[in-house]
CSV table of C-alpha atoms and ligand atoms in Angstrom, one decimal:
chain,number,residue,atom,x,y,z
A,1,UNK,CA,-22.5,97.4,81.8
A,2,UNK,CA,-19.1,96.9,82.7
A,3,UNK,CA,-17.2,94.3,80.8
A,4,UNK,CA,-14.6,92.5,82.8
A,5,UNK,CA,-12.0,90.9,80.5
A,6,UNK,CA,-9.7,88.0,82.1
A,7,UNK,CA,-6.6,87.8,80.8
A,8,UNK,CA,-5.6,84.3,80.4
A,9,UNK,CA,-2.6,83.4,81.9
A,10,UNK,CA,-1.2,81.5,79.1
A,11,UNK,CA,2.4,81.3,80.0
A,12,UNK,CA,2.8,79.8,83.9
A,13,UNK,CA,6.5,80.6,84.4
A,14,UNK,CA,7.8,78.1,86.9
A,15,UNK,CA,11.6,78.9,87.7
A,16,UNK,CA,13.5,76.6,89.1
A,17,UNK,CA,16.9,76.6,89.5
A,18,UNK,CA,19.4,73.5,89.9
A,19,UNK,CA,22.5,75.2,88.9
A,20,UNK,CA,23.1,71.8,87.2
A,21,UNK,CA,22.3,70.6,83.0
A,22,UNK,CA,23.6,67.2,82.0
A,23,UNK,CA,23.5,66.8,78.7
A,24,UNK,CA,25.9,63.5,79.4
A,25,UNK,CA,25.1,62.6,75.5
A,26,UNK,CA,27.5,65.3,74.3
A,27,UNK,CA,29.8,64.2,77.0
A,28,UNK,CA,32.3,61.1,77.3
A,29,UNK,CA,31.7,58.6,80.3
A,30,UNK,CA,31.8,59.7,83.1
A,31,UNK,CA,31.9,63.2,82.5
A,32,UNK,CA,29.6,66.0,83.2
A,33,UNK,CA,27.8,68.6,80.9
A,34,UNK,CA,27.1,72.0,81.7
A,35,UNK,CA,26.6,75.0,79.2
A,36,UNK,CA,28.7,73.3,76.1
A,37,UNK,CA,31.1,72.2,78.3
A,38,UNK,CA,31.9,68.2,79.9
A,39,UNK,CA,33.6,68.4,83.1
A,40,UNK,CA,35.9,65.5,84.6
A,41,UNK,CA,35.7,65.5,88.7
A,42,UNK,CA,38.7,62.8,89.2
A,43,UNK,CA,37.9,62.0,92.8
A,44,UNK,CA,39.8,58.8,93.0
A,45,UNK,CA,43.1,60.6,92.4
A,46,UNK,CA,44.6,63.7,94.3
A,47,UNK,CA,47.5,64.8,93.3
A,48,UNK,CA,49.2,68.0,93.1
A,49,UNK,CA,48.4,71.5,90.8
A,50,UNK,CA,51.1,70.6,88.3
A,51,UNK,CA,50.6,66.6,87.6
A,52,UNK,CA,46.6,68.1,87.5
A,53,UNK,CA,47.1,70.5,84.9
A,54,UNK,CA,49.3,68.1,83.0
A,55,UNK,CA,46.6,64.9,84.0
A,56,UNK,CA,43.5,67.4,81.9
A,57,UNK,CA,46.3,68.1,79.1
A,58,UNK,CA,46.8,64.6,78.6
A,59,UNK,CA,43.3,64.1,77.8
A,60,UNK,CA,43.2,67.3,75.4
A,61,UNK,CA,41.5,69.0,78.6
A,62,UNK,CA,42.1,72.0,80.6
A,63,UNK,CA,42.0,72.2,84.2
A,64,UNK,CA,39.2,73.1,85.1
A,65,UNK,CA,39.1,77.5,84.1
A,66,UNK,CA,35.5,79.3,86.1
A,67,UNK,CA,34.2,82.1,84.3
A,68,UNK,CA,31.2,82.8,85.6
A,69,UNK,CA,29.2,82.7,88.7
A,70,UNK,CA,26.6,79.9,87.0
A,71,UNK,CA,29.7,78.0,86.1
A,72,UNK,CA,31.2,78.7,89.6
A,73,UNK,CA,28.1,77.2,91.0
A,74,UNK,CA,27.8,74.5,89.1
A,75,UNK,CA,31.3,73.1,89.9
A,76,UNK,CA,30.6,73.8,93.6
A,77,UNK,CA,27.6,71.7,93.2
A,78,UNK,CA,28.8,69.3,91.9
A,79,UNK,CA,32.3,68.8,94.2
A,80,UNK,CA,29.3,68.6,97.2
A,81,UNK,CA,27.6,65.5,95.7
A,82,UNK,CA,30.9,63.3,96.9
A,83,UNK,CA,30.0,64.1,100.0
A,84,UNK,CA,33.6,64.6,101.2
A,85,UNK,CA,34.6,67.6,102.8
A,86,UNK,CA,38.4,68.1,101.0
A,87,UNK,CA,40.3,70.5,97.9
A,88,UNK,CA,39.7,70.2,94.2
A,89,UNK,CA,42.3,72.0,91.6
A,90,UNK,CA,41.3,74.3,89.7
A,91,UNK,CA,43.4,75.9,86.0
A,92,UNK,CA,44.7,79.3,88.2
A,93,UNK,CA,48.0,80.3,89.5
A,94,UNK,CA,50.0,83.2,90.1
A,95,UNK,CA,53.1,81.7,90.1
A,96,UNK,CA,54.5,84.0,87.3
A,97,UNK,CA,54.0,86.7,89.1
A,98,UNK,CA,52.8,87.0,92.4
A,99,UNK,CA,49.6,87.9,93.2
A,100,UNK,CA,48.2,87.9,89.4
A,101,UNK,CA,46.1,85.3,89.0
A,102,UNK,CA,45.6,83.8,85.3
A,103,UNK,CA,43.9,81.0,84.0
A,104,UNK,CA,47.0,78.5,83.1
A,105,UNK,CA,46.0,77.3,79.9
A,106,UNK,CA,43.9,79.8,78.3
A,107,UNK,CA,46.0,82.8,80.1
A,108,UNK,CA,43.8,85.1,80.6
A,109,UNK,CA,42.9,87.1,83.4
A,110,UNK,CA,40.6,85.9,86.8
A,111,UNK,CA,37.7,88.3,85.9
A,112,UNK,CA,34.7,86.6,87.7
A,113,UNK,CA,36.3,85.1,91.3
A,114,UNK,CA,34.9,83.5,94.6
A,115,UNK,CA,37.3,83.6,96.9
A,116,UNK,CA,36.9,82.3,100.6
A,117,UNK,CA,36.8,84.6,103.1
A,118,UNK,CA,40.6,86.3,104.0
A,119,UNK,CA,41.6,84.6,100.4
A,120,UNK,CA,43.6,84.4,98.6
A,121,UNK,CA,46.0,85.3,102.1
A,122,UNK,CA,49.1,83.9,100.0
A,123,UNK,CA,50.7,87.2,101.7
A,124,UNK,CA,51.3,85.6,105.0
A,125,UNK,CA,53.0,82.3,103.7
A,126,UNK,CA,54.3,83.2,100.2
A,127,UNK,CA,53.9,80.1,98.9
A,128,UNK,CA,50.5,79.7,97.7
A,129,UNK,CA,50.1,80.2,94.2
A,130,UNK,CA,47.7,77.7,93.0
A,131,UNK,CA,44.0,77.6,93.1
A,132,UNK,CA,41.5,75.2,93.9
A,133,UNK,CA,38.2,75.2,95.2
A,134,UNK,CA,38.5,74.4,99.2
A,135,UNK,CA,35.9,73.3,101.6
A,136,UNK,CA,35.4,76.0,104.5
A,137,UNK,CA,33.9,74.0,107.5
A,138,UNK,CA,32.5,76.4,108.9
A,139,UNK,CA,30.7,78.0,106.1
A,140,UNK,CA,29.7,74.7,105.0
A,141,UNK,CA,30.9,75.2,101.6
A,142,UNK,CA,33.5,75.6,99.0
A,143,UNK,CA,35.5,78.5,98.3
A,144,UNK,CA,38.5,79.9,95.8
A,145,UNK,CA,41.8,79.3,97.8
A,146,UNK,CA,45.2,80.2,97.2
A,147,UNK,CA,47.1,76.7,98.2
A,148,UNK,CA,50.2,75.5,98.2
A,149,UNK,CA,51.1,73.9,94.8
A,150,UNK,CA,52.4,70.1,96.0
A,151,UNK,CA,49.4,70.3,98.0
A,152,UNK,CA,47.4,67.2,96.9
A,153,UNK,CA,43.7,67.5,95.7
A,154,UNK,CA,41.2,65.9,93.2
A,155,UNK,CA,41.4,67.8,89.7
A,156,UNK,CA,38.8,69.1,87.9
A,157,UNK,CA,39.1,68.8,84.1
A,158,UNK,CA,37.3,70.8,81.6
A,159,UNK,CA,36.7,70.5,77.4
A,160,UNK,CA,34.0,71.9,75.3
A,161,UNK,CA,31.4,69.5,74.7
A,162,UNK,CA,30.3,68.3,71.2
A,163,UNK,CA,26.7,67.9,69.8
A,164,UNK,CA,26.1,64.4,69.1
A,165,UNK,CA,29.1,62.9,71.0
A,166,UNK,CA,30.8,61.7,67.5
A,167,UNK,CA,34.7,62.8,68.9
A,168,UNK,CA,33.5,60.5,72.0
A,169,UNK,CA,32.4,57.9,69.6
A,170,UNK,CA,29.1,58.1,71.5
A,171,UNK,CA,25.9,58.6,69.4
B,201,LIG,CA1,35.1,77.2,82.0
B,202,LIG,CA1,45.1,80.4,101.0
């Protein structure tokens, strides 16, 4: 007699993937959590890389520095949800020495990168050493551009989150 044995299924793995994990309690107002981090998208404001970086510095911030791809696309999903087609800033430049991108503030190295395609083409004008994360019409979505610094965009501020909100004086 053969004994057929059924092996539950006792863990139904459903993956879904957002890209995107508020955990807006260990964020202040209107910023966003991801991955121990709160992120400011100032959309009301463009301005250019320098008054950015110095805008998130103010605050105890960064501008904004992408590590990883998950990061990467959870900034990208999140600069689509204003629904306007235009530049945000992020923390890199090569401004000390061209064609060496570092994150500004924590100054390391770009090792992860998403660059548009033909970017960063700061060889043909000379004058683009600041990065921000640029809408590409036709590929109907942002990219890592090399721009020009007085350029104005919408920065993108970045500061570890804390459990429990106390810094925030959120509980
Ligand atoms: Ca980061
Ligand atoms: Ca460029």
């Amino acid at each position: 007699m053969r004994m057929i044995s059924r092996i539950p299924l006792l863990s139904l793995v459903v993956a879904t993937f957002s890209g995107i994990d508020y955990v807006g309690a260990d964020c202040p107002n209107n910023w966003r959590g991801y991955s121990g981090n709160c992120y400011l998208f100032l959309t009301h404001l463009p301005m250019n890389w320098q008054s950015a970086w110095d805008y998130c510095a103010h605050m105890g911030a960064k501008l904004v520095e992408i590590e990883t791809f998950a990061e990467d696309n959870f900034i990208k999903q999140n600069a689509k949800d204003f629904h306007f087609h235009d530049c945000f800033w992020l923390g890199g430049s090569d401004a000390v020495l061209p064609g060496v991108w570092i994150w500004a503030t924590s100054r390391s190295h770009l090792l992860y990168t998403n660059w548009g395609p033909g970017e960063p083409n700061h060889i043909h004008s000379d004058n683009e050493h600041c990065l921000n994360l640029y809408y590409f019409t036709g590929y109907n979505t942002y990219f890592w551009n090399d721009d020009v610094c007085d350029y104005h965009c919408h920065p993108i501020c970045e500061q570890p989150s804390i459990p429990g909100g106390s810094i925030f004086g959120r509980r």
